[in-house]
Amino acid sequence: MSTKTKSAFVCNECGADYKKWQGQCTECGVWNSLSEVRLGPTPSNRTAKFEGYAGGATGNKIQTLAEISLNDVPRFTSGAGEFDRVLGGGFVPGSVVLIGGNPGAGKSTLLLQTLCNLARSMPALYITGEESLQQVAMRAQRLGLPTDQLQMLSETSVESICTTAQKVAPKVMVIDSIQVMHMEDISSAPGSVSQVRESAAYLTRFAKQTGTVLILVGHVTKDGSLAGPKVLEHMIDCSILLEGDNDSRFRTLRGHKNRFGAVNELGVFAMTEQGMREVNNPSAIFLQRAEDASSGSVVMVMWEGTRPLLIEIQALVDDSHLGNPRRVAVGMDQNRLAMLLAVLHRHGGIMVGDQDVFVNVVGGVKVMETSADLALLLAVVSSFRDRVLPQDLIVFGEVGLSGEIRPVPSGHERLREAAKHGFKRAIVPFANAPREKNLGIEVVAVKNLQEALNAL
């Protein structure tokens, strides 16, 4: 009996597939991005290929929610507290973790350290497709890692990897990287949308069925997003991005998706000659301020995942020599900066429309929440008036379009963190004013922007 070979046309930009070729992808609008993908022969029992994808062994039996066991899946630590924090408490057997980052950020270094430590207590397999085994061994020797237990494999064929892993039965397996993996049935080149999607699906199915912790290393594009189709992030359980500038030795590990823990959790590492070292108190690192106080600088408390983090916001307001004054924000949303400057003019009475405004978040941290609004405006006013703010002042709060100061989540915990680091005064929203008086910090609660400016 002959088998029928099917083919499809897949967009290399967004991963959309079509039955026939067309000049433009209707999903993303890119021209000439469709390429033919041969799906291989289709057997009659094709459903067996996808059986047990989620790792369940129920035998297609329907169960009610009350019949499902609620026993916690046992986690095990990665050996680094900051890594465990981002993961939600450690690795979950059968989970798939995708970690991305810019070239040189330290992805391979962090994973090599983690697996060398885990290999002393459980079977671990590190699969490299971009480097030779000698290169990995040289890095491990340079970092002073234990190398007598970790099992290594240099392979790019997904079928061969799963066959070998079936014999070795590792508890943790690293694929470095998913962009160089390929499957024999897919005719497109490694790194294409179809290869990345099918390879990740095959490896994910293997991890779910065997209970193996699978860690996939992914490349990023020039805008910082993970390369490959968006469906790759839907298949995995945890998506992590390792960020850091080349001129800074600090790296931030941020969670973007986590089925087993909090989202937007942040872990901080320092790149040293001995590899990645975790930073247990990141607030102390980001608060290394200059000895001589200057205008345009204020400290705020942002909330990252499950903990507060103190960072410094700097602003510089200068006369503009251009017809269109510049608005530059590093580490913050530039559109929100323009909006807040309009609120400052309308409800604060301070006009900076003819001034260049530059805002920077010290330490390379990206502020994703609105609690930095009030601190940003006070830093702008401090620079505009050339007035130095107190070094022991802490500020947080969201600013509305009508000039009101809105409360932010976890305000009490933010004040406790500020008091722990020696801050004596705080300007916060009125709704975040603490009821207890023994926090060790003077709290000035404000309802609108004008009251906050008068409190300076």
Short mmCIF file of C-alpha atoms in Angstrom, two decimals:
data_model
loop_
_atom_site.label_atom_id
_atom_site.label_comp_id
_atom_site.label_asym_id
_atom_site.label_seq_id
_atom_site.Cartn_x
_atom_site.Cartn_y
_atom_site.Cartn_z
CA MET A 1 0.00 0.00 0.00
CA SER A 2 1.48 3.31 -1.07
CA THR A 3 1.77 6.22 1.30
CA LYS A 4 0.88 9.76 0.39
CA THR A 5 3.44 12.52 0.84
CA LYS A 6 1.98 15.83 1.91
CA SER A 7 3.50 19.29 1.74
CA ALA A 8 2.61 22.70 3.07
CA PHE A 9 3.82 26.26 2.64
CA VAL A 10 4.99 27.87 5.89
CA CYS A 11 5.76 31.54 6.51
CA ASN A 12 9.33 32.00 7.72
CA GLU A 13 8.35 35.08 9.74
CA CYS A 14 5.26 34.11 11.73
CA GLY A 15 4.87 30.34 11.17
CA ALA A 16 1.47 30.46 9.45
CA ASP A 17 0.92 27.60 7.02
CA TYR A 18 -1.04 27.43 3.77
CA LYS A 19 -2.12 24.68 1.41
CA LYS A 20 -0.65 26.43 -1.63
CA TRP A 21 1.96 29.08 -2.34
CA GLN A 22 1.05 32.76 -2.37
CA GLY A 23 3.10 35.90 -2.64
CA GLN A 24 2.12 37.50 0.66
CA CYS A 25 1.45 36.02 4.09
CA THR A 26 -2.00 37.18 5.13
CA GLU A 27 -1.15 36.76 8.84
CA CYS A 28 1.89 39.06 9.14
CA GLY A 29 1.78 40.86 5.76
CA VAL A 30 5.37 39.96 4.72
CA TRP A 31 6.00 39.31 1.02
CA ASN A 32 7.90 36.30 -0.40
CA SER A 33 8.23 34.61 3.00
CA LEU A 34 6.50 31.30 2.21
CA SER A 35 8.60 28.17 1.71
CA GLU A 36 7.51 24.63 0.92
CA VAL A 37 7.78 22.05 3.69
CA ARG A 38 7.40 18.35 2.97
CA LEU A 39 5.60 16.62 5.78
CA GLY A 40 6.72 13.12 4.84
CA PRO A 41 4.60 10.01 4.40
CA THR A 42 1.38 9.82 6.35
CA PRO A 43 0.79 6.38 7.91
CA SER A 44 -2.68 5.13 8.64
CA ASN A 45 -2.07 5.12 12.42
CA ARG A 46 -0.90 8.72 12.49
CA THR A 47 -2.64 9.44 15.80
CA ALA A 48 -0.16 7.18 17.60
CA LYS A 49 2.53 9.78 16.97
CA PHE A 50 0.74 12.30 19.19
CA GLU A 51 -0.46 9.88 21.87
CA GLY A 52 0.40 10.92 25.40
CA TYR A 53 1.74 14.35 24.46
CA ALA A 54 1.06 15.81 27.91
CA GLY A 55 2.63 12.87 29.70
CA GLY A 56 -0.65 11.48 30.98
CA ALA A 57 -1.18 7.76 31.38
CA THR A 58 -4.93 7.78 31.75
CA GLY A 59 -5.57 5.61 28.68
CA ASN A 60 -8.03 8.15 27.19
CA LYS A 61 -10.19 7.80 30.31
CA ILE A 62 -12.43 10.73 31.17
CA GLN A 63 -12.10 11.97 34.75
CA THR A 64 -13.80 14.63 36.80
CA LEU A 65 -11.81 17.33 38.56
CA ALA A 66 -12.56 15.70 41.92
CA GLU A 67 -10.98 12.40 40.79
CA ILE A 68 -7.69 13.96 39.73
CA SER A 69 -4.88 13.61 42.25
CA LEU A 70 -3.73 16.91 43.73
CA ASN A 71 -0.41 15.65 45.06
CA ASP A 72 2.31 18.23 44.51
CA VAL A 73 4.86 17.39 41.88
CA PRO A 74 8.20 17.11 43.69
CA ARG A 75 10.58 19.89 42.73
CA PHE A 76 14.35 19.82 42.99
CA THR A 77 16.68 22.78 43.27
CA SER A 78 18.96 23.99 40.51
CA GLY A 79 21.68 24.90 43.00
CA ALA A 80 21.25 28.67 42.55
CA GLY A 81 18.71 30.55 44.64
CA GLU A 82 18.14 33.25 42.02
CA PHE A 83 17.54 30.62 39.32
CA ASP A 84 15.08 28.78 41.58
CA ARG A 85 13.25 32.04 42.29
CA VAL A 86 12.60 32.65 38.58
CA LEU A 87 11.56 29.02 38.08
CA GLY A 88 9.05 29.27 40.92
CA GLY A 89 10.96 27.17 43.45
CA GLY A 90 13.05 24.79 41.34
CA PHE A 91 12.72 22.36 38.45
CA VAL A 92 9.52 20.35 37.98
CA PRO A 93 9.98 16.85 36.48
CA GLY A 94 8.64 16.74 32.94
CA SER A 95 8.72 20.51 32.48
CA VAL A 96 10.19 22.31 29.47
CA VAL A 97 12.13 25.54 30.08
CA LEU A 98 13.08 27.92 27.28
CA ILE A 99 15.92 30.33 28.07
CA GLY A 100 16.92 33.05 25.64
CA GLY A 101 19.27 36.00 25.56
CA ASN A 102 21.68 38.03 23.50
CA PRO A 103 24.94 36.43 22.33
CA GLY A 104 27.44 36.56 25.18
CA ALA A 105 24.83 37.11 27.88
CA GLY A 106 25.89 33.91 29.68
CA LYS A 107 23.21 31.35 28.79
CA SER A 108 25.62 28.48 28.13
CA THR A 109 27.75 29.43 31.14
CA LEU A 110 24.78 29.44 33.52
CA LEU A 111 23.43 26.13 32.24
CA LEU A 112 26.84 24.46 32.27
CA GLN A 113 27.32 25.48 35.90
CA THR A 114 23.85 24.24 36.79
CA LEU A 115 24.25 20.85 35.13
CA CYS A 116 27.75 20.24 36.51
CA ASN A 117 26.37 20.74 40.02
CA LEU A 118 23.24 18.65 39.39
CA ALA A 119 25.26 15.81 37.83
CA ARG A 120 26.77 15.02 41.23
CA SER A 121 23.36 13.90 42.53
CA MET A 122 21.39 12.82 39.43
CA PRO A 123 21.92 11.83 35.77
CA ALA A 124 22.35 14.94 33.61
CA LEU A 125 22.92 15.27 29.86
CA TYR A 126 24.24 18.35 28.08
CA ILE A 127 23.73 18.36 24.30
CA THR A 128 25.59 20.96 22.29
CA GLY A 129 25.00 21.62 18.63
CA GLU A 130 26.87 24.90 18.23
CA GLU A 131 30.14 24.15 20.01
CA SER A 132 32.50 21.21 20.01
CA LEU A 133 32.92 19.09 23.11
CA GLN A 134 36.45 20.45 23.51
CA GLN A 135 35.18 24.02 23.66
CA VAL A 136 32.66 23.15 26.38
CA ALA A 137 35.32 21.23 28.31
CA MET A 138 37.69 24.20 28.14
CA ARG A 139 34.99 26.51 29.51
CA ALA A 140 34.24 24.11 32.36
CA GLN A 141 37.93 23.87 33.23
CA ARG A 142 38.30 27.65 33.16
CA LEU A 143 35.36 28.03 35.53
CA GLY A 144 36.66 25.34 37.87
CA LEU A 145 33.54 23.16 37.61
CA PRO A 146 33.33 19.46 38.53
CA THR A 147 33.53 17.59 35.22
CA ASP A 148 33.62 13.92 36.22
CA GLN A 149 29.84 13.30 36.31
CA LEU A 150 28.21 15.40 33.56
CA GLN A 151 27.48 13.47 30.36
CA MET A 152 28.08 15.34 27.08
CA LEU A 153 26.82 14.78 23.54
CA SER A 154 27.45 16.70 20.32
CA GLU A 155 24.45 16.09 18.07
CA THR A 156 21.89 18.04 16.05
CA SER A 157 19.50 15.26 14.98
CA VAL A 158 16.43 15.25 17.22
CA GLU A 159 15.69 11.58 16.57
CA SER A 160 19.22 10.56 17.54
CA ILE A 161 19.10 12.73 20.66
CA CYS A 162 15.87 11.15 21.90
CA THR A 163 17.17 7.64 21.15
CA THR A 164 20.33 8.29 23.16
CA ALA A 165 18.44 9.97 25.98
CA GLN A 166 16.09 6.98 26.17
CA LYS A 167 19.08 4.77 27.00
CA VAL A 168 20.79 7.21 29.40
CA ALA A 169 17.53 8.27 31.14
CA PRO A 170 18.70 11.69 32.39
CA LYS A 171 16.74 13.69 34.92
CA VAL A 172 17.84 16.99 33.34
CA MET A 173 18.71 17.57 29.68
CA VAL A 174 19.93 20.75 27.98
CA ILE A 175 19.58 21.44 24.23
CA ASP A 176 22.01 24.15 23.11
CA SER A 177 20.45 25.44 20.97
CA ILE A 178 17.03 24.68 19.48
CA GLN A 179 17.84 26.73 16.33
CA VAL A 180 20.47 24.22 15.14
CA MET A 181 18.36 21.10 15.73
CA HIS A 182 16.72 19.35 12.79
CA MET A 183 14.43 16.43 12.00
CA GLU A 184 14.96 14.03 9.11
CA ASP A 185 11.38 14.27 7.82
CA ILE A 186 11.51 18.07 7.42
CA SER A 187 13.26 19.19 4.24
CA SER A 188 13.86 22.81 5.27
CA ALA A 189 17.15 24.01 6.72
CA PRO A 190 17.86 24.05 10.49
CA GLY A 191 16.70 27.27 12.11
CA SER A 192 13.68 27.66 9.85
CA VAL A 193 10.21 28.01 11.28
CA SER A 194 9.15 24.46 10.47
CA GLN A 195 12.34 22.88 11.85
CA VAL A 196 12.22 24.84 15.11
CA ARG A 197 8.54 24.11 15.61
CA GLU A 198 8.67 20.39 14.86
CA SER A 199 11.95 19.83 16.74
CA ALA A 200 10.61 21.58 19.84
CA ALA A 201 7.35 19.61 19.66
CA TYR A 202 9.22 16.30 19.37
CA LEU A 203 11.53 17.10 22.29
CA THR A 204 8.65 18.40 24.41
CA ARG A 205 6.70 15.20 23.83
CA PHE A 206 9.74 13.18 24.90
CA ALA A 207 10.16 15.25 28.09
CA LYS A 208 6.49 14.90 29.06
CA GLN A 209 6.42 11.15 28.53
CA THR A 210 9.67 10.41 30.38
CA GLY A 211 9.48 13.03 33.16
CA THR A 212 12.74 14.65 32.06
CA VAL A 213 13.43 18.32 32.75
CA LEU A 214 14.18 19.76 29.31
CA ILE A 215 15.99 23.10 28.98
CA LEU A 216 16.01 24.66 25.51
CA VAL A 217 18.41 27.47 24.63
CA GLY A 218 16.91 29.92 22.14
CA HIS A 219 18.40 32.76 20.15
CA VAL A 220 16.92 36.24 20.12
CA THR A 221 16.30 38.64 17.27
CA LYS A 222 17.65 42.18 16.98
CA ASP A 223 14.66 43.58 18.89
CA GLY A 224 15.30 41.23 21.84
CA SER A 225 12.43 38.80 21.29
CA LEU A 226 12.92 35.05 21.02
CA ALA A 227 13.61 33.91 17.48
CA GLY A 228 11.32 31.37 15.83
CA PRO A 229 7.56 31.01 15.69
CA LYS A 230 5.41 32.24 18.54
CA VAL A 231 4.00 28.73 18.85
CA LEU A 232 7.31 27.74 20.45
CA GLU A 233 6.43 29.77 23.55
CA HIS A 234 2.99 28.13 23.71
CA MET A 235 4.42 24.60 23.83
CA ILE A 236 6.88 25.13 26.67
CA ASP A 237 6.10 25.52 30.38
CA CYS A 238 8.51 28.28 31.33
CA SER A 239 10.02 31.06 29.22
CA ILE A 240 13.03 32.92 30.65
CA LEU A 241 15.09 35.74 29.17
CA LEU A 242 18.66 36.49 30.28
CA GLU A 243 19.32 40.21 29.84
CA GLY A 244 22.41 42.32 30.33
CA ASP A 245 24.51 44.96 28.60
CA ASN A 246 27.95 44.14 27.30
CA ASP A 247 29.48 46.95 29.37
CA SER A 248 27.96 45.68 32.61
CA ARG A 249 28.86 42.56 34.54
CA PHE A 250 25.36 42.17 35.96
CA ARG A 251 22.78 39.93 34.29
CA THR A 252 19.06 39.80 35.02
CA LEU A 253 17.08 36.60 34.55
CA ARG A 254 13.44 37.48 33.96
CA GLY A 255 10.51 35.07 33.64
CA HIS A 256 7.95 35.82 30.92
CA LYS A 257 5.85 32.68 31.24
CA ASN A 258 5.70 30.12 34.04
CA ARG A 259 3.07 27.44 34.55
CA PHE A 260 4.56 26.55 37.94
CA GLY A 261 5.25 29.95 39.51
CA ALA A 262 4.92 33.72 39.36
CA VAL A 263 5.40 35.61 36.11
CA ASN A 264 7.83 38.53 35.79
CA GLU A 265 10.03 37.12 38.56
CA LEU A 266 13.53 38.56 38.50
CA GLY A 267 16.87 36.96 39.35
CA VAL A 268 20.16 38.88 39.38
CA PHE A 269 23.57 37.40 38.56
CA ALA A 270 27.06 38.82 38.24
CA MET A 271 29.37 37.63 35.46
CA THR A 272 32.81 36.96 36.97
CA GLU A 273 35.93 35.05 35.97
CA GLN A 274 34.52 32.04 37.84
CA GLY A 275 31.24 32.18 35.91
CA MET A 276 27.80 33.41 36.93
CA ARG A 277 27.46 34.28 40.61
CA GLU A 278 24.05 35.01 42.09
CA VAL A 279 23.37 38.37 43.76
CA ASN A 280 21.27 37.80 46.87
CA ASN A 281 20.68 41.49 47.62
CA PRO A 282 20.24 43.25 44.25
CA SER A 283 18.92 46.46 45.81
CA ALA A 284 22.33 47.12 47.34
CA ILE A 285 23.92 46.76 43.89
CA PHE A 286 21.56 49.16 42.13
CA LEU A 287 21.81 51.75 44.93
CA GLN A 288 25.52 52.46 44.60
CA ARG A 289 24.97 56.21 44.33
CA ALA A 290 27.58 58.92 43.96
CA GLU A 291 29.05 60.41 47.11
CA ASP A 292 28.23 63.97 45.99
CA ALA A 293 24.47 64.36 45.71
CA SER A 294 23.24 65.87 42.45
CA SER A 295 19.90 67.01 41.11
CA GLY A 296 17.70 64.82 38.97
CA SER A 297 18.17 61.63 41.01
CA VAL A 298 15.60 59.79 43.12
CA VAL A 299 15.14 56.22 44.38
CA MET A 300 11.94 54.24 43.87
CA VAL A 301 10.71 50.78 44.89
CA MET A 302 9.52 48.55 42.07
CA TRP A 303 7.85 45.18 42.53
CA GLU A 304 9.40 42.29 40.63
CA GLY A 305 7.56 38.99 40.90
CA THR A 306 7.43 38.28 44.63
CA ARG A 307 9.91 40.80 46.04
CA PRO A 308 10.55 44.55 46.11
CA LEU A 309 13.57 46.04 44.38
CA LEU A 310 15.09 49.47 44.99
CA ILE A 311 16.46 51.24 41.94
CA GLU A 312 17.60 54.76 41.11
CA ILE A 313 15.99 56.89 38.41
CA GLN A 314 17.98 59.75 36.89
CA ALA A 315 16.65 62.61 34.79
CA LEU A 316 18.40 65.37 32.86
CA VAL A 317 16.50 68.42 31.61
CA ASP A 318 18.44 70.79 29.34
CA ASP A 319 17.72 73.60 26.89
CA SER A 320 16.90 72.28 23.44
CA HIS A 321 18.58 73.69 20.34
CA LEU A 322 16.23 71.84 18.02
CA GLY A 323 12.76 72.66 16.82
CA ASN A 324 11.52 69.35 18.20
CA PRO A 325 12.91 68.73 21.74
CA ARG A 326 14.17 65.22 22.38
CA ARG A 327 12.48 62.72 24.71
CA VAL A 328 14.79 59.80 25.49
CA ALA A 329 13.99 57.07 28.02
CA VAL A 330 16.42 54.22 28.77
CA GLY A 331 14.87 51.37 30.72
CA MET A 332 11.35 52.85 30.56
CA ASP A 333 8.57 53.39 28.04
CA GLN A 334 9.29 56.48 25.98
CA ASN A 335 5.62 57.06 25.12
CA ARG A 336 4.74 57.05 28.82
CA LEU A 337 7.45 59.64 29.43
CA ALA A 338 5.84 62.00 26.91
CA MET A 339 2.43 61.44 28.51
CA LEU A 340 3.73 62.15 32.03
CA LEU A 341 5.43 65.36 30.87
CA ALA A 342 2.06 66.55 29.55
CA VAL A 343 0.46 65.76 32.93
CA LEU A 344 3.27 67.69 34.64
CA HIS A 345 2.51 70.74 32.53
CA ARG A 346 -1.26 70.57 32.84
CA HIS A 347 -1.63 69.69 36.53
CA GLY A 348 1.78 70.64 37.95
CA GLY A 349 2.28 73.97 36.24
CA ILE A 350 5.81 73.13 35.05
CA MET A 351 6.48 73.61 31.33
CA VAL A 352 9.30 71.55 29.79
CA GLY A 353 8.04 71.65 26.20
CA ASP A 354 11.14 73.57 25.06
CA GLN A 355 13.56 71.34 26.97
CA ASP A 356 15.35 68.10 26.11
CA VAL A 357 14.40 65.42 28.66
CA PHE A 358 16.56 62.34 29.20
CA VAL A 359 15.58 59.61 31.67
CA ASN A 360 17.71 56.64 32.69
CA VAL A 361 17.19 53.67 35.03
CA VAL A 362 20.50 52.95 36.73
CA GLY A 363 21.86 49.42 36.50
CA GLY A 364 20.31 48.42 33.20
CA VAL A 365 17.01 47.35 34.79
CA LYS A 366 13.84 47.68 32.72
CA VAL A 367 10.89 49.16 34.62
CA MET A 368 7.70 47.50 33.36
CA GLU A 369 5.19 48.84 35.92
CA THR A 370 3.51 52.19 36.47
CA SER A 371 4.71 52.68 40.05
CA ALA A 372 7.68 54.64 38.68
CA ASP A 373 5.50 57.51 37.39
CA LEU A 374 5.77 59.73 40.45
CA ALA A 375 9.49 59.10 40.90
CA LEU A 376 10.12 59.94 37.25
CA LEU A 377 8.29 63.26 37.45
CA LEU A 378 10.00 64.27 40.70
CA ALA A 379 13.39 63.48 39.15
CA VAL A 380 12.47 65.65 36.13
CA VAL A 381 11.41 68.53 38.38
CA SER A 382 14.59 68.15 40.44
CA SER A 383 16.75 68.46 37.33
CA PHE A 384 14.67 71.28 35.86
CA ARG A 385 14.92 73.36 39.04
CA ASP A 386 18.48 72.16 39.75
CA ARG A 387 17.39 71.21 43.24
CA VAL A 388 18.95 68.21 44.98
CA LEU A 389 16.51 65.77 46.55
CA PRO A 390 17.36 64.17 49.91
CA GLN A 391 19.46 61.02 49.71
CA ASP A 392 17.17 59.23 52.17
CA LEU A 393 13.97 59.89 50.16
CA ILE A 394 12.00 57.08 48.54
CA VAL A 395 9.16 57.66 46.05
CA PHE A 396 6.61 55.45 44.28
CA GLY A 397 3.11 55.91 42.86
CA GLU A 398 1.13 55.89 39.63
CA VAL A 399 0.15 59.23 38.08
CA GLY A 400 -3.21 59.50 36.27
CA LEU A 401 -4.06 61.79 33.38
CA SER A 402 -6.04 64.09 35.68
CA GLY A 403 -3.06 64.51 38.01
CA GLU A 404 -4.26 62.11 40.72
CA ILE A 405 -1.80 59.78 42.44
CA ARG A 406 -3.11 56.23 42.25
CA PRO A 407 -2.11 53.44 44.66
CA VAL A 408 0.17 50.58 43.65
CA PRO A 409 0.15 46.94 44.80
CA SER A 410 2.18 45.81 47.84
CA GLY A 411 2.77 49.32 49.14
CA HIS A 412 3.42 48.16 52.72
CA GLU A 413 6.11 45.71 51.61
CA ARG A 414 7.78 48.42 49.53
CA LEU A 415 8.02 50.70 52.56
CA ARG A 416 9.48 47.90 54.67
CA GLU A 417 12.16 47.27 52.05
CA ALA A 418 13.02 50.98 51.92
CA ALA A 419 13.27 51.21 55.72
CA LYS A 420 15.52 48.16 55.76
CA HIS A 421 18.00 49.97 53.49
CA GLY A 422 18.10 53.09 55.66
CA PHE A 423 15.61 55.42 53.97
CA LYS A 424 13.97 57.86 56.38
CA ARG A 425 11.31 59.60 54.26
CA ALA A 426 8.83 58.42 51.64
CA ILE A 427 6.35 60.10 49.29
CA VAL A 428 3.62 57.59 48.47
CA PRO A 429 -0.03 57.58 47.30
CA PHE A 430 -2.59 58.38 49.95
CA ALA A 431 -4.16 54.91 49.66
CA ASN A 432 -0.76 53.27 50.34
CA ALA A 433 -0.21 55.13 53.63
CA PRO A 434 0.54 52.55 56.36
CA ARG A 435 -1.62 52.31 59.44
CA GLU A 436 1.20 51.37 61.79
CA LYS A 437 3.62 54.10 62.84
CA ASN A 438 6.68 52.03 63.77
CA LEU A 439 8.08 51.38 60.32
CA GLY A 440 11.06 53.63 61.00
CA ILE A 441 10.29 55.83 58.00
CA GLU A 442 8.37 59.12 57.72
CA VAL A 443 5.58 58.69 55.16
CA VAL A 444 4.09 61.64 53.27
CA ALA A 445 0.83 60.53 51.64
CA VAL A 446 -0.29 62.60 48.65
CA LYS A 447 -3.51 62.57 46.62
CA ASN A 448 -2.46 64.52 43.54
CA LEU A 449 0.60 65.74 41.71
CA GLN A 450 0.50 69.24 43.19
CA GLU A 451 0.66 67.86 46.73
CA ALA A 452 3.67 65.74 45.75
CA LEU A 453 5.49 68.78 44.35
CA ASN A 454 4.73 70.76 47.50
CA ALA A 455 6.14 67.92 49.63
CA LEU A 456 9.61 68.33 48.13
#
